[in-house]
Short mmCIF file of N, CA and C in Angstrom, two decimals:
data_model
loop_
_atom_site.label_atom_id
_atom_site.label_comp_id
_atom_site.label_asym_id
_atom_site.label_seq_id
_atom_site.Cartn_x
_atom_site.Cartn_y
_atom_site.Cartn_z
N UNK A 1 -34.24 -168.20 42.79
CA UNK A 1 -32.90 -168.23 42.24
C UNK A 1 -32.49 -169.67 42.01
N UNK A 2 -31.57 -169.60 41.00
CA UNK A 2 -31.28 -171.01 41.19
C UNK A 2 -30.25 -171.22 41.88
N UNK A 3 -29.43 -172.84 41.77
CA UNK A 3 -28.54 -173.28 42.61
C UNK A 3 -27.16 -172.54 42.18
N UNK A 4 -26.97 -172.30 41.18
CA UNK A 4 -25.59 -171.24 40.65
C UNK A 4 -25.51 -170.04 41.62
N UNK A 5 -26.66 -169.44 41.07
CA UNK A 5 -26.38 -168.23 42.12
C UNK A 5 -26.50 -168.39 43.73
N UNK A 6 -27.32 -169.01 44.26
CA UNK A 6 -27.05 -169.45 45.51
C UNK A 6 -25.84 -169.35 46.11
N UNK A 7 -25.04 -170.27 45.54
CA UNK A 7 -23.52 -170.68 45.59
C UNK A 7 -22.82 -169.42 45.79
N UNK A 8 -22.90 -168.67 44.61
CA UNK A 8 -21.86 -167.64 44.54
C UNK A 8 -22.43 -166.57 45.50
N UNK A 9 -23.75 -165.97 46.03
CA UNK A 9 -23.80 -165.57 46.92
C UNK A 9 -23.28 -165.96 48.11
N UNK A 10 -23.23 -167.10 48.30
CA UNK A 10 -22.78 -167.63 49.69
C UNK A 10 -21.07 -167.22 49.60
N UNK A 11 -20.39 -167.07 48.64
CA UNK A 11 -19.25 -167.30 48.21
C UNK A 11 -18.67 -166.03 48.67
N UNK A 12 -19.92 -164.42 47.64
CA UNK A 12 -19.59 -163.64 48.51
C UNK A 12 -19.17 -162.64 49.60
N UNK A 13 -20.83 -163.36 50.58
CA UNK A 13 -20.92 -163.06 52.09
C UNK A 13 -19.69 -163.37 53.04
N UNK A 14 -18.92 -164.70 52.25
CA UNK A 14 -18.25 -165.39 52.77
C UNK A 14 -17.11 -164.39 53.67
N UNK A 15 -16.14 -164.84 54.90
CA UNK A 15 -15.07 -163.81 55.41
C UNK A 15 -13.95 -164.28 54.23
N UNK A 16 -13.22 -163.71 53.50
CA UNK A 16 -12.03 -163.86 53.46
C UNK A 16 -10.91 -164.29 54.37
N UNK A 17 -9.97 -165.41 53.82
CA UNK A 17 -8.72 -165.18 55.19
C UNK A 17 -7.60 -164.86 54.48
N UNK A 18 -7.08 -164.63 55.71
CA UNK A 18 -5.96 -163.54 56.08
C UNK A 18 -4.85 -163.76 55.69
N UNK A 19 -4.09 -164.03 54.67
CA UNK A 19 -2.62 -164.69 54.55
C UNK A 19 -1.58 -163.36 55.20
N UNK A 20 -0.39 -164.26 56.11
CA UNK A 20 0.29 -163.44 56.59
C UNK A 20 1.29 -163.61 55.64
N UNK A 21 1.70 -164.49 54.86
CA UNK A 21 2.77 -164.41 53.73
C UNK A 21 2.04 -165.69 52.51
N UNK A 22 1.65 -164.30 51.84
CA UNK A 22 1.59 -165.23 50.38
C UNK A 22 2.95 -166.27 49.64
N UNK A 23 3.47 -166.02 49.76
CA UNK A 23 5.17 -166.51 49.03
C UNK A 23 4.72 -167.66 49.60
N UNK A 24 4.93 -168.04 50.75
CA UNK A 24 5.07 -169.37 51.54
C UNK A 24 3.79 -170.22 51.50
N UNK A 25 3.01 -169.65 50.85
CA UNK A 25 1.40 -170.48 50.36
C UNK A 25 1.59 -170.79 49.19
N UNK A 26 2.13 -169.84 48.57
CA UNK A 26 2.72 -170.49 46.93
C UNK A 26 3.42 -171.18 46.80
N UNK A 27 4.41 -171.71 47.31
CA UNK A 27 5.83 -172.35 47.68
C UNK A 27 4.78 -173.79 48.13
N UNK A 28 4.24 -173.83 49.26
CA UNK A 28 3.13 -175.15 49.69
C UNK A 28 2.73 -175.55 48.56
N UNK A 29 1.64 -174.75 47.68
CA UNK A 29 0.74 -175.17 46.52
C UNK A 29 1.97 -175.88 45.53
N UNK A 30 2.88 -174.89 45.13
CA UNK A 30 3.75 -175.62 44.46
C UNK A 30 4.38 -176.89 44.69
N UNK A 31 4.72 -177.06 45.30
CA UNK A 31 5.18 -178.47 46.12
C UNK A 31 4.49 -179.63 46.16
N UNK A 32 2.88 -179.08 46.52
CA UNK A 32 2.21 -180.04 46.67
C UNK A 32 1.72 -180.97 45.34
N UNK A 33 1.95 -180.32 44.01
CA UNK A 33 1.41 -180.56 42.68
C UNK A 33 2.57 -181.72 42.10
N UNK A 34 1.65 -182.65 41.59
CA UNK A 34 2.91 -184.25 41.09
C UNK A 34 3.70 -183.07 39.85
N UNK A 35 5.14 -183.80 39.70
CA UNK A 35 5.97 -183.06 38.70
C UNK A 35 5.45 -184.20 37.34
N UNK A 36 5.64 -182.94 36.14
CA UNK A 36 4.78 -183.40 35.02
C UNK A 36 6.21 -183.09 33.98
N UNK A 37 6.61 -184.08 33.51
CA UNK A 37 7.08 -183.84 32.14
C UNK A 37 6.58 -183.48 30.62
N UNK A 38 7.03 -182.03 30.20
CA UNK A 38 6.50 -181.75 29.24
C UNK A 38 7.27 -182.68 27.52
N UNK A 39 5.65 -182.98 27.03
CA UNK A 39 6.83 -183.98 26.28
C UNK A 39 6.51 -183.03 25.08
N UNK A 40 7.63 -182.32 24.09
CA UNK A 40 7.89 -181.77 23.08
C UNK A 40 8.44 -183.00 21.62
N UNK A 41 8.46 -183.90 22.11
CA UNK A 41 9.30 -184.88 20.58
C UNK A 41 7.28 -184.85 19.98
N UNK A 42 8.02 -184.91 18.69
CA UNK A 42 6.83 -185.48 17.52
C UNK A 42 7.45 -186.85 17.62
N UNK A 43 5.83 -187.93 17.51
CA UNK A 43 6.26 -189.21 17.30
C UNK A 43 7.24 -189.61 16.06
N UNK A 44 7.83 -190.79 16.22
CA UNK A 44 8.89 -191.23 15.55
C UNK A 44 8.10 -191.73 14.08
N UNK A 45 6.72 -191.76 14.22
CA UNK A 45 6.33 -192.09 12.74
C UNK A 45 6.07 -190.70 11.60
N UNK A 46 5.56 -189.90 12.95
CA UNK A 46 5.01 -188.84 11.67
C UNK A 46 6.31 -187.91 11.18
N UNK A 47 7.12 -188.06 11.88
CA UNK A 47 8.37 -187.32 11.67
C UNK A 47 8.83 -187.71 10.09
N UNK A 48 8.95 -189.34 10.67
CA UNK A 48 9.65 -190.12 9.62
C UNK A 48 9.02 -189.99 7.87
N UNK A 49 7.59 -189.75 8.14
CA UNK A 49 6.74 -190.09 7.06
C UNK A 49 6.54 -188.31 6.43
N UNK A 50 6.80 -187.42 7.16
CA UNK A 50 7.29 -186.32 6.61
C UNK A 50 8.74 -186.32 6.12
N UNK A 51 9.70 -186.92 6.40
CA UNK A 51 10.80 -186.97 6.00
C UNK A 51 10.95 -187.24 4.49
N UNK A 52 10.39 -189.08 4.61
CA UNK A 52 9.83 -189.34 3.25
C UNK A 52 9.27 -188.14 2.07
N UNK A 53 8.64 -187.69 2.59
CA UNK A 53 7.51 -186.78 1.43
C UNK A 53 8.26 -186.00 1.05
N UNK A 54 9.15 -185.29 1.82
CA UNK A 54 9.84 -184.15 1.38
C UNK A 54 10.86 -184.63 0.74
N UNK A 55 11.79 -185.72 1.21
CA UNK A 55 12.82 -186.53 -0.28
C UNK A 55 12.30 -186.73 -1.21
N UNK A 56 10.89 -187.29 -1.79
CA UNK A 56 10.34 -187.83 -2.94
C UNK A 56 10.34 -186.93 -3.16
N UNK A 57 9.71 -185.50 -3.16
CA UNK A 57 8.69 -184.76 -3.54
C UNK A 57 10.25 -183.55 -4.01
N UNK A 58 11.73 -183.65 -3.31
CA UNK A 58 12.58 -183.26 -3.81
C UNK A 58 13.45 -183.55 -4.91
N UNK A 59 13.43 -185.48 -5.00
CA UNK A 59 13.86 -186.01 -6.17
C UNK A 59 13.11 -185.83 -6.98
N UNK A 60 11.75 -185.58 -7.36
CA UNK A 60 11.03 -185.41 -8.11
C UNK A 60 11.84 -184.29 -9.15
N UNK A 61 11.83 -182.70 -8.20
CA UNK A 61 12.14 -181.83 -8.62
C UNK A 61 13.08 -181.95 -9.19
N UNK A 62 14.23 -182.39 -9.06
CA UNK A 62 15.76 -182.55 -9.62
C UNK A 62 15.34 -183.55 -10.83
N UNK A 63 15.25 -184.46 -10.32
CA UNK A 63 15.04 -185.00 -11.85
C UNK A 63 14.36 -184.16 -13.22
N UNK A 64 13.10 -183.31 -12.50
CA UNK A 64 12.72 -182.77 -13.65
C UNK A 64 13.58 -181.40 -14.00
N UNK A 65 14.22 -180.64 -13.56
CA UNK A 65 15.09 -179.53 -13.44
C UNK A 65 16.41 -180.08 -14.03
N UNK A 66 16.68 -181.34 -14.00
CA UNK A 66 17.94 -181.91 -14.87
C UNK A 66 17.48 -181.93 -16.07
N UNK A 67 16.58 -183.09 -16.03
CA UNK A 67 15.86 -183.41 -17.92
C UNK A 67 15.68 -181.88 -18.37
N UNK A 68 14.91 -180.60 -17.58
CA UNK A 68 15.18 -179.25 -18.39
C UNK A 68 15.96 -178.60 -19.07
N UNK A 69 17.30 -178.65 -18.23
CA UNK A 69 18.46 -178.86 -18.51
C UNK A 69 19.17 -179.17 -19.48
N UNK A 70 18.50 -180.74 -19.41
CA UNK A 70 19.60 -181.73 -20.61
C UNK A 70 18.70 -180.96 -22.07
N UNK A 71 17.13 -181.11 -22.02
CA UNK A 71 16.35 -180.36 -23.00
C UNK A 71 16.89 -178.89 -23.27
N UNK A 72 17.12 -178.02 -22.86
CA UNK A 72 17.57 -176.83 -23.01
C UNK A 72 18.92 -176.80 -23.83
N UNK A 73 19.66 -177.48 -23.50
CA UNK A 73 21.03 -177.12 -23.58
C UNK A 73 21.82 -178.42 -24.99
N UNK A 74 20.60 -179.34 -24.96
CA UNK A 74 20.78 -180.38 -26.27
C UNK A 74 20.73 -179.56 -27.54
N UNK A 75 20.13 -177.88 -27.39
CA UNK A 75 19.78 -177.58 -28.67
C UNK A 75 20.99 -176.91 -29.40
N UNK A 76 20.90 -176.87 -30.89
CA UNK A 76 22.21 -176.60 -31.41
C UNK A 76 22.88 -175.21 -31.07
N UNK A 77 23.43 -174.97 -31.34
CA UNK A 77 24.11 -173.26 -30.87
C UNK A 77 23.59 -172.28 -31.79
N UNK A 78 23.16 -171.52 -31.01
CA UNK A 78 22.05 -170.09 -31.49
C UNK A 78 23.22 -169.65 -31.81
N UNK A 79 23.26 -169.33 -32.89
CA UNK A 79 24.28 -167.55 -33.85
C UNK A 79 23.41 -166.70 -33.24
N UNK A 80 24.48 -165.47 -32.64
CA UNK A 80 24.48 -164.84 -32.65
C UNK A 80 23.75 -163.95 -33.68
N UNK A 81 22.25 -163.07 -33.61
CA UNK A 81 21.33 -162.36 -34.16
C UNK A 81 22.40 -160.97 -34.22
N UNK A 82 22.46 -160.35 -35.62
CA UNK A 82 23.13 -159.37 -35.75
C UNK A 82 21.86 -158.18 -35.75
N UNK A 83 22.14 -157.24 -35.33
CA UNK A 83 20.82 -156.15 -35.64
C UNK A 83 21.21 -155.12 -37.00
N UNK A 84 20.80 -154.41 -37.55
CA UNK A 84 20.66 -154.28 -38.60
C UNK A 84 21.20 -152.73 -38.20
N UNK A 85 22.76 -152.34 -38.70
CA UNK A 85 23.29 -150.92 -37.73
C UNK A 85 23.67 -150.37 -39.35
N UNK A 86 23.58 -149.28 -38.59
CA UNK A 86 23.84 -148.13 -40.12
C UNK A 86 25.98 -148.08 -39.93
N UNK A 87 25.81 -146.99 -40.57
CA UNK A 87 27.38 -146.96 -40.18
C UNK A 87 27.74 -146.00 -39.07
N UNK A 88 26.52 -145.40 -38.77
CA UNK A 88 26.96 -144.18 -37.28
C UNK A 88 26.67 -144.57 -36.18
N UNK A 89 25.70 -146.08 -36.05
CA UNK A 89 25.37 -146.96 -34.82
C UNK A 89 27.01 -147.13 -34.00
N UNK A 90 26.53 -147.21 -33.03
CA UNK A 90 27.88 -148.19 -32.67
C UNK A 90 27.58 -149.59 -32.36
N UNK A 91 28.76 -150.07 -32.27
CA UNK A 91 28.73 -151.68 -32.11
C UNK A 91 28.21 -152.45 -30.78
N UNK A 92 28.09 -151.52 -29.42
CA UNK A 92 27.97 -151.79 -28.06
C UNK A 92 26.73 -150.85 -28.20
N UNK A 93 26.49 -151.48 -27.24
CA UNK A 93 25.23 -149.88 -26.54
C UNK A 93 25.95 -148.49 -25.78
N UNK A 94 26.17 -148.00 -26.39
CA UNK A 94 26.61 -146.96 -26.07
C UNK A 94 25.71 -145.38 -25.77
N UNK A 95 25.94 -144.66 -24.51
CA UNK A 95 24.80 -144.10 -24.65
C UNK A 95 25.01 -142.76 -23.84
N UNK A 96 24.94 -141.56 -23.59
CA UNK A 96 24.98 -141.23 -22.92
C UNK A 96 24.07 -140.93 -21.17
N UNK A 97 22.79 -141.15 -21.99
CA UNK A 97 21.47 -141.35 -20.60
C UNK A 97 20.91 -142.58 -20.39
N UNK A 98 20.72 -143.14 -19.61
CA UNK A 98 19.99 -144.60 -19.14
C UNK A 98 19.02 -144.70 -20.12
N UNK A 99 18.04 -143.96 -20.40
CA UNK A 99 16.84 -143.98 -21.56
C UNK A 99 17.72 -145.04 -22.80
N UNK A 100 18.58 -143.99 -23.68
CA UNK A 100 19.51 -144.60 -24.81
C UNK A 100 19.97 -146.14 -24.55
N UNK A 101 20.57 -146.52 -23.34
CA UNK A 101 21.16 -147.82 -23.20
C UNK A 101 19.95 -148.30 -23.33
N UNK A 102 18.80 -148.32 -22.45
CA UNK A 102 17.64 -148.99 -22.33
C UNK A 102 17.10 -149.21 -23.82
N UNK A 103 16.98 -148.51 -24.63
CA UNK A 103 16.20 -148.68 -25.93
C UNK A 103 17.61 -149.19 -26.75
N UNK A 104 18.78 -149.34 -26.69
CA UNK A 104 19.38 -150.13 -27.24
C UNK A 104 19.59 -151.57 -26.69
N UNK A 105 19.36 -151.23 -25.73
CA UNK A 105 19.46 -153.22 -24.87
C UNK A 105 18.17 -153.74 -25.64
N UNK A 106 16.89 -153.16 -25.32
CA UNK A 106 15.71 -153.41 -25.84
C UNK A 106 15.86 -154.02 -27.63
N UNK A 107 16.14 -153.23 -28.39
CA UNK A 107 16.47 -153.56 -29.51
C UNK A 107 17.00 -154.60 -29.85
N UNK A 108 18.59 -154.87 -29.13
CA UNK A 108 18.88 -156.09 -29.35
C UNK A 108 18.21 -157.55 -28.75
N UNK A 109 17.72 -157.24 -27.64
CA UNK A 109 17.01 -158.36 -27.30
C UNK A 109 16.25 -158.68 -28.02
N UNK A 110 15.14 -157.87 -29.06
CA UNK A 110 14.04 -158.43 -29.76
C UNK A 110 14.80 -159.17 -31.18
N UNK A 111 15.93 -159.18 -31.20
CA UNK A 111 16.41 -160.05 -32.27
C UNK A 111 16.62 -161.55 -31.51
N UNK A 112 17.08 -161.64 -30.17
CA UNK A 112 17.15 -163.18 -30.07
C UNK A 112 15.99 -164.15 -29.46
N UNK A 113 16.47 -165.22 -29.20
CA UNK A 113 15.15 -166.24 -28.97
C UNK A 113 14.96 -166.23 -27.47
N UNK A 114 14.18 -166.58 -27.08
CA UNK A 114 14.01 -166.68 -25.46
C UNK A 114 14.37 -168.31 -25.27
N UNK A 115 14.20 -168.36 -23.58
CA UNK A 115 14.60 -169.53 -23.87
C UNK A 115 12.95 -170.90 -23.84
N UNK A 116 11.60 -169.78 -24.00
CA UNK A 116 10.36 -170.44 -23.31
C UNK A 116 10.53 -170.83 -25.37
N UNK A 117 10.67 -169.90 -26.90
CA UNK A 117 10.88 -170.51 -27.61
C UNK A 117 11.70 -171.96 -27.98
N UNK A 118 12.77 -171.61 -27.41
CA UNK A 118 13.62 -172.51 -27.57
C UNK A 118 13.31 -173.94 -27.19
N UNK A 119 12.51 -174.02 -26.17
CA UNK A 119 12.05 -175.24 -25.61
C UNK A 119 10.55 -175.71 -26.04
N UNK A 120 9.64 -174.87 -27.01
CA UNK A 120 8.68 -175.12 -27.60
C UNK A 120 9.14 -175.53 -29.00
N UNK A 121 10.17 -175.28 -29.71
CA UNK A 121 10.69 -175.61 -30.80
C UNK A 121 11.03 -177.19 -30.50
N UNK A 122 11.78 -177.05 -29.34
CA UNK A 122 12.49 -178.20 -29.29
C UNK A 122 11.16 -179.59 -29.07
N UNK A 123 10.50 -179.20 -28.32
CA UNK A 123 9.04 -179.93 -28.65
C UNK A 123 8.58 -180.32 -29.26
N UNK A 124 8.43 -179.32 -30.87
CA UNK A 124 7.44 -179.52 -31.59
C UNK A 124 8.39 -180.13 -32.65
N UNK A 125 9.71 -180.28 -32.41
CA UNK A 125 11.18 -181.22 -33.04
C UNK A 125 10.75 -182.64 -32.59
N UNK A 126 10.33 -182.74 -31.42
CA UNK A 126 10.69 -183.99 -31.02
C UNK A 126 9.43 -185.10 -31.02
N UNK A 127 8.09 -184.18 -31.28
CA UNK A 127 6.73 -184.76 -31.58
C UNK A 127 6.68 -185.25 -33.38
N UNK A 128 7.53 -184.25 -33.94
CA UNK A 128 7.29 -184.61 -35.33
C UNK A 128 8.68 -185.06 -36.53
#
């Protein structure tokens, strides 16, 4: 055998002893152990240098979400797309079942611009 098991055989043959009150052996052990402060702070650099990243990396965003903005909204005023109504249409969506509103909302939407056109126009305005 080797020396591992040796050991733990001896370990155990060994007698057990007898505690007449565990509590008061725990209470000793405890006592006897140096007091340890748990330290929870993140250092003062990496904190800081995450701080940083997340301001840049937020001005970034705003700046570009403004210029979208200013791009979007520089463009001239869309007229109103009329859809092409007989004289028994009505003027609103009017409908009696959700289906009807739905295929009249639908309708009118495919007359106006989105706004992913609007900003490819305005592009291909400002390249040429």
């Amino acid at each position: 055998m080797n020396k591992t098991d040796d050991i733990l055989e001896k370990l155990k043959t060994a007698r057990q002893p007898a505690i007449e009150d565990p509590d008061v052996l725990t209470d000793l052990i405890m006592d006897s152990l140096p007091e340890q402060v748990a330290s929870q702070e993140v250092p003062a650099k990496k904190s800081h240098a995450i701080l940083m990243a997340l301001r840049i990396i937020s001005s970034v965003a705003a700046a570009y979400l403004l210029g979208l903005f200013f791009i979007v909204n520089d463009e001239t005023p869309v007229t109103p797309v009329t859809i092409h109504q007989s004289a028994n249409t009505p003027s609103l969506c009017e409908g009696s079942t959700p289906g009807e509103i739905y295929t009249c909302y639908m309708e009118r939407k495919k007359g106006q611009q989105t706004t992913y056109s609007l900003i490819k126009k305005k592009i291909y305005e400002s390249q040429h």
